[in-house]
C-alpha cells in the first residue's frame, strides 16, 4: 500500500486511437473460417439450381457417390427433417413458405441448394457435383416485384397464386384531411434497386461433431453467434447446451451475416451423420447468388404541402421484393422504412401500405441501413421534388420543416420517440463547409456556360441502437462480462459480435477509462458461445450504443466491488475509486487495482457479504432506440457528351452523439458513404426474365473501388443521446443512409435545367445520356 | 470456383513446349489472368496446361531497325515500364497502362492478351492501329499474320491447334507521329466498354477500336475522312458505321456506338496535339 501521489491517467474515450484488432488483420495472422484445419476434415460442395423456377423430376447421385474420394451425397429427401430455415419476423397474416435446407421437389431461385457432396478434398467435392444428374422441368419465373403482384404472373409458390406474402398498413394523424387541405401535392415513383452486400469474406462454415460427447461445434462467419446457436440447434433437433458456435474473424457482413442460413444447419447435419468435421466455403459466385440481397423497393410517394413549403402529409405505397423465401428478418425490413418515412420533418399525417411480393430470386434482408436508406432516399427525394415544384431552395424547405430542438423527445406519426436532435446544426455546418451560397452563384455561372453542375443535399435521420426488446424480434438487449484477473489485467466479454466495427478498441477505451488502466491492459473477447454469456450480436448500429452500454454498466457493478475490497484493505469506511486506485482521503492511503484484484482472488479475507473474485455480468435493456442524424452535401458535374458523373465535392456532417473514437467513426462514415455511392452510381443486382442472375460475379456487379471514390470530407455535430449513459447513438449505417439521396439530388439538380425531376438508381452514364438526349429531342 | 482436374507442365525450352502443345487437349498457360478465371468458372477445361509464362525465350523487347519485337511472354508491366517501348512505341505504353490493376499487369502477357482476343481487351485496339504482326510458331512451322487477319471473332483468332504466338512485331514510331489511347472503363470489370487507339502524323492516320463489336478493328472509313478533312468530329462520326455493336447491362448498342464516336474524337484530338 502506497501513500499517494495520484497521477491522473489520460482519458481514452474521445481519443482517435488506432484499432487494437488491426495488427493481426494487417499482418495476416487473423483466423477466418477457411483457415481452420482439423484432422480428418471433409469438404462440402453444394449443387445449386441453374434455373429460376423448375420442378425437380429426379435426382441421380449414383455417379457422384461412386466418384473416388466422395464420402456422402445428400439430397432434399435426406434432410427433410432439418430446419426449416427460420424467419424471425412476424407480421399479421404473413405467409411463410416452408424453407427446406435442400430443395425437395421444386426450386424457387437460381442458386437454390439441391444436393450436397461431401468428399476428402474440396476439388473432388466440386468435381462430383458435376456428376449429379438432375432432371428439371423448367417453369416460368418472375423476378420483377411489380410484375409478380400484377395480373397473369406465374406463381412463385403455387399455394399463393397472387405472390403476395403480406399486406401491411400503418397510419398516423389525419392523412385525408391533410391531403384535402393541401395547396400542392407532389407524387413520384422511386426505386431502391436490389444490391448484393459483397462482404470481402464470403460465408463459410466448419462443423465438428464429437460422437462421444454428442456435442456439435460450428464455426461460422456470422454476426449473431448466440442466436445462430439457438436456431441451428432447433433446426437440427440438437440440445442447445451441446451446440457451440464460434465466430472466428469475420471479414465483413453489412447485415448479410445477420442471418441463419441453410448451410449452417446443413453442415451440422453432415457432421452429425458422418462423425467427421466438414468445411464449406462459399464461392464468390455463390455469394452473389445465394447470400441475401438488400433493398429491392418500388415506392410510390405522395407528399401534400402548403405553398410556403410546410409539409402536411405523406403517403407511401411500398412494394418490397422479398425473393422466394423469408430469411431471418426479410418481411420486417420494409416496416423499418415505414417507421422512418417522415424523416426529420414535423409531419404527423402519414399513411403507408406495404405489399410484400414473392419473386423467383434470392431473399432480400438486412443490408447496411436495412430499410432506412430506402426511407431516407424516398423522403429526401420528395422534399427536393417539392422544393422544385415550389421553386424553393432545398435547404430552406428543410429548415422550415425540421422538428424543433425544444420538441424532443418527439413522438412521430409512425409511433417512434426521437430521443434528441438539433437538425439544423449539421445542415448549417455542411452548407458552410461546402460554401453553399457561393456555390449557387458558381452554378449560375456554370449554367450560363452550358455546364451541368449540381448541388445536392440530404438531411437524414435513422433509427438505430436496436433496440428495446419488445420492438426487436429476438430481444434487443446486450450483455457484457468484465473480469479483473488476479494480476489486475482486464478481460471483457461482450455479447456483441464485431466484424469490422472496431469494438475491440472502443469497448477497451470505455473500460480503460472506467478502471483507470491502459488500453493494452484490456482484452475484449466475443463470438464464442462457450466463452461469452448469451448475447444478441452486432447489427443495426447497435454495437456501442447497446453493447458498449452493457460494458459500461458491468463496469459500474465491478467498481462497487472494487471499492468494497479497497475499503477492506485500507481499513476504512469511505474510499473512492478513480484512475485505477482506491483512496482513503482521510488517511491519504491508497491501494491499486492490481492489489485489489490479487486480494479478491487470494481471498484471505472477504468484505462482509462479498464473494471472492472480480467478475460482473450485466444485461442491459435499452429503454428506446437512438436516432442519429446528419447532413450530406454533394457537388457534381455531368459530362454532356457521355453522361458521366463527376463528384467534385463530398461533405458529410454526422451527429452520432458522443464520439468514443473519432478515427473509427470517420472510418465508418467513409465506408458507409462508399456503399451509398455504390448504390447511387454503379451497383445493381440484375435478373433476367428467366430468373438468371446477370450480375453473378464482379465482372458485372460493380462494387466501388478506391480509385472511383472522391475525397470525403467528414465533420460532426454532437447531440448526446439521453437513452444511454455514454450518450452515443450509432454510426455504422449513417454514411450509407445519408449518401444516396444527396448524390441523386445533386445530379437531378444538375439536369434540372433540362426538365429532369427524378432519376432512379444506379445513375449509370447511359441513363443520364438518355435523359439528355430526351431533352434534346 | 474450382477448376476441373488438369495436368501441368513447365517445359524449360520453347521447343519442348511446342512438342507438348502438339498433344491433343494441351493448352498454353501464360500469365493465367484470363485462362484461370475461365477454368474456375468451368467455362474452359483444358486437360493439359503447358506453362509458357516462364520461358525466357519468349520474354524480350528488342528494336531491330524500324521494327520493335516483343516476346509473347512479356508482361504488361514489362511493356509499360520499358524505356525502349516508351521511346519507340508510346501507343503500346499508354494502352497497356490502362489494363486492369498492377497485380494483373504484373502477370498478364502481351501474347496471352492477343491470343485470348477478349472483345473488350485494350491491347487489340493498339494492335489494329499499329498494324501489328504476330509471329506464330508450332512444332515444325512458323508464320507471320497481320492483326486484321489474326482477330477473327469474339475469343477467336487465327491460331491453329498446337500453335502459339512467339512474338508481336510493331513499327518504330517516326518523329512527328502523335498517339493516344482513350478508354471508357466498364465499372465492374475494368475492361473497355470502348477503347480507341489512334496514331496520327502528317502522312497518315490509324484508328483501332476495341469493345464495340465482337472483335477489334481498324476504322478505315474514319481514317479516310480524317485524311481528307483533318476534322476529328467528322471522322469520328463514321467510326461505328456498320459495326455490329455489343449490348449488355453496361451499355446498349446505340450508347456504345455513341461512346465510340466520342472517344474517337478525343483520341484523334489528343494524338494530333502530340504530333509535334
Ligand atoms: C482482374 C482483371 C482485370 C483485367 N482487366 C483488364 C483490362 O482492363 N483490359 C484488358 O485488356 N485486360 C484485362 N485483363 C486481362 C489481362 O489483360 C490478361 O492478362 C490477358 O487477357 C491474358 O494474358 P495472360 O498472359 O494472363 O494469358 P492467359 O490467361 O495465361 O491465357 C489466355 C489465353 O491465351 C492463350 N495463350 C496465352 N499465351 C499464348 C501464346 N503466347 N500463344 C497462344 N496462346 C496463348 C491461353 O491458352 C489462353 O487461352 C484483366 C484480367 C483480370 C484478372
JSON list of C-alpha atoms in Angstrom, two decimals, chain A residues 253-378:
[
{"chain": "A", "resi": 253, "resn": "UNK", "atom": "CA", "xyz": [-21.14, -8.74, -43.18]},
{"chain": "A", "resi": 254, "resn": "UNK", "atom": "CA", "xyz": [-23.06, -5.50, -43.73]},
{"chain": "A", "resi": 255, "resn": "UNK", "atom": "CA", "xyz": [-26.15, -7.34, -42.49]},
{"chain": "A", "resi": 256, "resn": "UNK", "atom": "CA", "xyz": [-25.79, -10.27, -44.86]},
{"chain": "A", "resi": 257, "resn": "UNK", "atom": "CA", "xyz": [-24.47, -12.36, -41.98]},
{"chain": "A", "resi": 258, "resn": "UNK", "atom": "CA", "xyz": [-27.25, -11.21, -39.63]},
{"chain": "A", "resi": 259, "resn": "UNK", "atom": "CA", "xyz": [-28.96, -14.40, -40.60]},
{"chain": "A", "resi": 260, "resn": "UNK", "atom": "CA", "xyz": [-29.27, -18.12, -40.19]},
{"chain": "A", "resi": 261, "resn": "UNK", "atom": "CA", "xyz": [-28.62, -19.92, -43.44]},
{"chain": "A", "resi": 262, "resn": "UNK", "atom": "CA", "xyz": [-29.42, -23.37, -44.74]},
{"chain": "A", "resi": 263, "resn": "UNK", "atom": "CA", "xyz": [-25.71, -24.19, -44.99]},
{"chain": "A", "resi": 264, "resn": "UNK", "atom": "CA", "xyz": [-25.12, -23.67, -41.27]},
{"chain": "A", "resi": 265, "resn": "UNK", "atom": "CA", "xyz": [-27.64, -26.36, -40.35]},
{"chain": "A", "resi": 266, "resn": "UNK", "atom": "CA", "xyz": [-26.66, -28.49, -43.34]},
{"chain": "A", "resi": 267, "resn": "UNK", "atom": "CA", "xyz": [-23.03, -28.69, -42.23]},
{"chain": "A", "resi": 268, "resn": "UNK", "atom": "CA", "xyz": [-24.20, -29.55, -38.70]},
{"chain": "A", "resi": 269, "resn": "UNK", "atom": "CA", "xyz": [-26.33, -32.32, -40.20]},
{"chain": "A", "resi": 270, "resn": "UNK", "atom": "CA", "xyz": [-23.40, -33.67, -42.24]},
{"chain": "A", "resi": 271, "resn": "UNK", "atom": "CA", "xyz": [-21.01, -33.62, -39.28]},
{"chain": "A", "resi": 272, "resn": "UNK", "atom": "CA", "xyz": [-23.53, -35.42, -37.09]},
{"chain": "A", "resi": 273, "resn": "UNK", "atom": "CA", "xyz": [-24.21, -38.04, -39.79]},
{"chain": "A", "resi": 274, "resn": "UNK", "atom": "CA", "xyz": [-20.60, -38.75, -40.59]},
{"chain": "A", "resi": 275, "resn": "UNK", "atom": "CA", "xyz": [-18.94, -38.07, -37.24]},
{"chain": "A", "resi": 276, "resn": "UNK", "atom": "CA", "xyz": [-16.20, -36.22, -39.06]},
{"chain": "A", "resi": 277, "resn": "UNK", "atom": "CA", "xyz": [-15.53, -32.49, -39.30]},
{"chain": "A", "resi": 278, "resn": "UNK", "atom": "CA", "xyz": [-16.69, -30.84, -42.51]},
{"chain": "A", "resi": 279, "resn": "UNK", "atom": "CA", "xyz": [-15.94, -27.49, -44.11]},
{"chain": "A", "resi": 280, "resn": "UNK", "atom": "CA", "xyz": [-17.94, -25.48, -46.61]},
{"chain": "A", "resi": 281, "resn": "UNK", "atom": "CA", "xyz": [-16.64, -22.20, -48.03]},
{"chain": "A", "resi": 282, "resn": "UNK", "atom": "CA", "xyz": [-18.94, -20.14, -50.18]},
{"chain": "A", "resi": 283, "resn": "UNK", "atom": "CA", "xyz": [-17.53, -19.13, -53.55]},
{"chain": "A", "resi": 284, "resn": "UNK", "atom": "CA", "xyz": [-17.91, -15.53, -54.73]},
{"chain": "A", "resi": 285, "resn": "UNK", "atom": "CA", "xyz": [-20.43, -16.68, -57.30]},
{"chain": "A", "resi": 286, "resn": "UNK", "atom": "CA", "xyz": [-22.47, -18.41, -54.62]},
{"chain": "A", "resi": 287, "resn": "UNK", "atom": "CA", "xyz": [-22.19, -15.29, -52.51]},
{"chain": "A", "resi": 288, "resn": "UNK", "atom": "CA", "xyz": [-23.71, -13.24, -55.31]},
{"chain": "A", "resi": 289, "resn": "UNK", "atom": "CA", "xyz": [-26.48, -15.78, -55.92]},
{"chain": "A", "resi": 290, "resn": "UNK", "atom": "CA", "xyz": [-27.33, -17.25, -52.53]},
{"chain": "A", "resi": 291, "resn": "UNK", "atom": "CA", "xyz": [-26.45, -14.84, -49.74]},
{"chain": "A", "resi": 292, "resn": "UNK", "atom": "CA", "xyz": [-29.25, -12.37, -49.12]},
{"chain": "A", "resi": 293, "resn": "UNK", "atom": "CA", "xyz": [-29.56, -9.26, -51.23]},
{"chain": "A", "resi": 294, "resn": "UNK", "atom": "CA", "xyz": [-30.52, -5.85, -49.92]},
{"chain": "A", "resi": 295, "resn": "UNK", "atom": "CA", "xyz": [-33.08, -3.15, -50.81]},
{"chain": "A", "resi": 296, "resn": "UNK", "atom": "CA", "xyz": [-35.45, -4.14, -53.64]},
{"chain": "A", "resi": 297, "resn": "UNK", "atom": "CA", "xyz": [-38.08, -1.42, -53.25]},
{"chain": "A", "resi": 298, "resn": "UNK", "atom": "CA", "xyz": [-40.57, 0.16, -55.57]},
{"chain": "A", "resi": 299, "resn": "UNK", "atom": "CA", "xyz": [-42.04, 3.13, -53.71]},
{"chain": "A", "resi": 300, "resn": "UNK", "atom": "CA", "xyz": [-44.91, 5.35, -54.73]},
{"chain": "A", "resi": 301, "resn": "UNK", "atom": "CA", "xyz": [-44.66, 8.54, -52.69]},
{"chain": "A", "resi": 302, "resn": "UNK", "atom": "CA", "xyz": [-47.11, 11.40, -52.37]},
{"chain": "A", "resi": 303, "resn": "UNK", "atom": "CA", "xyz": [-46.43, 14.50, -50.34]},
{"chain": "A", "resi": 304, "resn": "UNK", "atom": "CA", "xyz": [-49.04, 17.14, -49.53]},
{"chain": "A", "resi": 305, "resn": "UNK", "atom": "CA", "xyz": [-47.85, 20.64, -48.65]},
{"chain": "A", "resi": 306, "resn": "UNK", "atom": "CA", "xyz": [-48.76, 24.28, -48.29]},
{"chain": "A", "resi": 307, "resn": "UNK", "atom": "CA", "xyz": [-47.45, 26.80, -50.80]},
{"chain": "A", "resi": 308, "resn": "UNK", "atom": "CA", "xyz": [-44.94, 28.04, -48.25]},
{"chain": "A", "resi": 309, "resn": "UNK", "atom": "CA", "xyz": [-43.37, 24.58, -48.21]},
{"chain": "A", "resi": 310, "resn": "UNK", "atom": "CA", "xyz": [-44.89, 23.28, -44.98]},
{"chain": "A", "resi": 311, "resn": "UNK", "atom": "CA", "xyz": [-45.30, 19.54, -45.34]},
{"chain": "A", "resi": 312, "resn": "UNK", "atom": "CA", "xyz": [-48.80, 18.41, -44.35]},
{"chain": "A", "resi": 313, "resn": "UNK", "atom": "CA", "xyz": [-48.95, 14.74, -45.15]},
{"chain": "A", "resi": 314, "resn": "UNK", "atom": "CA", "xyz": [-47.06, 11.80, -46.65]},
{"chain": "A", "resi": 315, "resn": "UNK", "atom": "CA", "xyz": [-48.44, 8.72, -48.37]},
{"chain": "A", "resi": 316, "resn": "UNK", "atom": "CA", "xyz": [-46.37, 5.72, -49.37]},
{"chain": "A", "resi": 317, "resn": "UNK", "atom": "CA", "xyz": [-47.21, 2.59, -51.28]},
{"chain": "A", "resi": 318, "resn": "UNK", "atom": "CA", "xyz": [-44.23, 0.29, -50.92]},
{"chain": "A", "resi": 319, "resn": "UNK", "atom": "CA", "xyz": [-43.70, -2.86, -52.94]},
{"chain": "A", "resi": 320, "resn": "UNK", "atom": "CA", "xyz": [-40.98, -4.96, -51.35]},
{"chain": "A", "resi": 321, "resn": "UNK", "atom": "CA", "xyz": [-39.21, -7.54, -53.47]},
{"chain": "A", "resi": 322, "resn": "UNK", "atom": "CA", "xyz": [-38.90, -10.36, -50.92]},
{"chain": "A", "resi": 323, "resn": "UNK", "atom": "CA", "xyz": [-37.41, -13.05, -53.11]},
{"chain": "A", "resi": 324, "resn": "UNK", "atom": "CA", "xyz": [-38.65, -16.61, -52.87]},
{"chain": "A", "resi": 325, "resn": "UNK", "atom": "CA", "xyz": [-38.43, -17.07, -49.08]},
{"chain": "A", "resi": 326, "resn": "UNK", "atom": "CA", "xyz": [-38.24, -15.23, -45.83]},
{"chain": "A", "resi": 327, "resn": "UNK", "atom": "CA", "xyz": [-34.80, -15.30, -44.36]},
{"chain": "A", "resi": 328, "resn": "UNK", "atom": "CA", "xyz": [-34.36, -14.21, -40.73]},
{"chain": "A", "resi": 329, "resn": "UNK", "atom": "CA", "xyz": [-35.77, -10.69, -40.98]},
{"chain": "A", "resi": 330, "resn": "UNK", "atom": "CA", "xyz": [-36.93, -10.40, -44.59]},
{"chain": "A", "resi": 331, "resn": "UNK", "atom": "CA", "xyz": [-40.52, -9.19, -44.07]},
{"chain": "A", "resi": 332, "resn": "UNK", "atom": "CA", "xyz": [-39.55, -6.84, -41.23]},
{"chain": "A", "resi": 333, "resn": "UNK", "atom": "CA", "xyz": [-37.13, -4.74, -43.26]},
{"chain": "A", "resi": 334, "resn": "UNK", "atom": "CA", "xyz": [-39.71, -2.66, -45.16]},
{"chain": "A", "resi": 335, "resn": "UNK", "atom": "CA", "xyz": [-41.54, -1.95, -41.89]},
{"chain": "A", "resi": 336, "resn": "UNK", "atom": "CA", "xyz": [-38.42, -0.09, -40.78]},
{"chain": "A", "resi": 337, "resn": "UNK", "atom": "CA", "xyz": [-38.74, 2.06, -43.89]},
{"chain": "A", "resi": 338, "resn": "UNK", "atom": "CA", "xyz": [-42.27, 2.96, -42.86]},
{"chain": "A", "resi": 339, "resn": "UNK", "atom": "CA", "xyz": [-41.16, 3.88, -39.34]},
{"chain": "A", "resi": 340, "resn": "UNK", "atom": "CA", "xyz": [-38.65, 6.36, -40.74]},
{"chain": "A", "resi": 341, "resn": "UNK", "atom": "CA", "xyz": [-40.69, 7.67, -43.67]},
{"chain": "A", "resi": 342, "resn": "UNK", "atom": "CA", "xyz": [-41.27, 11.15, -42.17]},
{"chain": "A", "resi": 343, "resn": "UNK", "atom": "CA", "xyz": [-37.51, 11.65, -41.82]},
{"chain": "A", "resi": 344, "resn": "UNK", "atom": "CA", "xyz": [-36.57, 14.68, -39.76]},
{"chain": "A", "resi": 345, "resn": "UNK", "atom": "CA", "xyz": [-39.75, 16.56, -40.56]},
{"chain": "A", "resi": 346, "resn": "UNK", "atom": "CA", "xyz": [-42.63, 17.68, -38.38]},
{"chain": "A", "resi": 347, "resn": "UNK", "atom": "CA", "xyz": [-45.31, 15.77, -40.18]},
{"chain": "A", "resi": 348, "resn": "UNK", "atom": "CA", "xyz": [-47.78, 13.67, -38.19]},
{"chain": "A", "resi": 349, "resn": "UNK", "atom": "CA", "xyz": [-50.07, 12.70, -41.04]},
{"chain": "A", "resi": 350, "resn": "UNK", "atom": "CA", "xyz": [-48.61, 9.60, -42.61]},
{"chain": "A", "resi": 351, "resn": "UNK", "atom": "CA", "xyz": [-50.02, 6.55, -44.31]},
{"chain": "A", "resi": 352, "resn": "UNK", "atom": "CA", "xyz": [-48.11, 3.58, -45.63]},
{"chain": "A", "resi": 353, "resn": "UNK", "atom": "CA", "xyz": [-49.14, 0.39, -47.33]},
{"chain": "A", "resi": 354, "resn": "UNK", "atom": "CA", "xyz": [-46.61, -2.33, -47.93]},
{"chain": "A", "resi": 355, "resn": "UNK", "atom": "CA", "xyz": [-47.11, -5.23, -50.30]},
{"chain": "A", "resi": 356, "resn": "UNK", "atom": "CA", "xyz": [-44.57, -7.97, -49.80]},
{"chain": "A", "resi": 357, "resn": "UNK", "atom": "CA", "xyz": [-44.02, -9.63, -53.17]},
{"chain": "A", "resi": 358, "resn": "UNK", "atom": "CA", "xyz": [-42.60, -13.12, -53.67]},
{"chain": "A", "resi": 359, "resn": "UNK", "atom": "CA", "xyz": [-40.25, -13.34, -56.65]},
{"chain": "A", "resi": 360, "resn": "UNK", "atom": "CA", "xyz": [-38.01, -16.08, -58.08]},
{"chain": "A", "resi": 361, "resn": "UNK", "atom": "CA", "xyz": [-34.91, -14.56, -56.57]},
{"chain": "A", "resi": 362, "resn": "UNK", "atom": "CA", "xyz": [-32.73, -14.96, -53.53]},
{"chain": "A", "resi": 363, "resn": "UNK", "atom": "CA", "xyz": [-34.42, -13.40, -50.47]},
{"chain": "A", "resi": 364, "resn": "UNK", "atom": "CA", "xyz": [-33.75, -9.81, -49.58]},
{"chain": "A", "resi": 365, "resn": "UNK", "atom": "CA", "xyz": [-32.94, -8.95, -45.98]},
{"chain": "A", "resi": 366, "resn": "UNK", "atom": "CA", "xyz": [-30.91, -6.52, -43.92]},
{"chain": "A", "resi": 367, "resn": "UNK", "atom": "CA", "xyz": [-28.12, -4.75, -45.80]},
{"chain": "A", "resi": 368, "resn": "UNK", "atom": "CA", "xyz": [-26.29, -1.75, -44.30]},
{"chain": "A", "resi": 369, "resn": "UNK", "atom": "CA", "xyz": [-29.12, 0.55, -43.32]},
{"chain": "A", "resi": 370, "resn": "UNK", "atom": "CA", "xyz": [-31.84, -2.10, -43.79]},
{"chain": "A", "resi": 371, "resn": "UNK", "atom": "CA", "xyz": [-34.98, -0.20, -44.71]},
{"chain": "A", "resi": 372, "resn": "UNK", "atom": "CA", "xyz": [-33.73, 3.20, -43.61]},
{"chain": "A", "resi": 373, "resn": "UNK", "atom": "CA", "xyz": [-31.70, 4.05, -46.71]},
{"chain": "A", "resi": 374, "resn": "UNK", "atom": "CA", "xyz": [-34.82, 3.35, -48.77]},
{"chain": "A", "resi": 375, "resn": "UNK", "atom": "CA", "xyz": [-36.96, 5.53, -46.50]},
{"chain": "A", "resi": 376, "resn": "UNK", "atom": "CA", "xyz": [-34.43, 8.33, -46.42]},
{"chain": "A", "resi": 377, "resn": "UNK", "atom": "CA", "xyz": [-33.91, 8.14, -50.14]},
{"chain": "A", "resi": 378, "resn": "UNK", "atom": "CA", "xyz": [-37.66, 8.45, -50.60]}
]
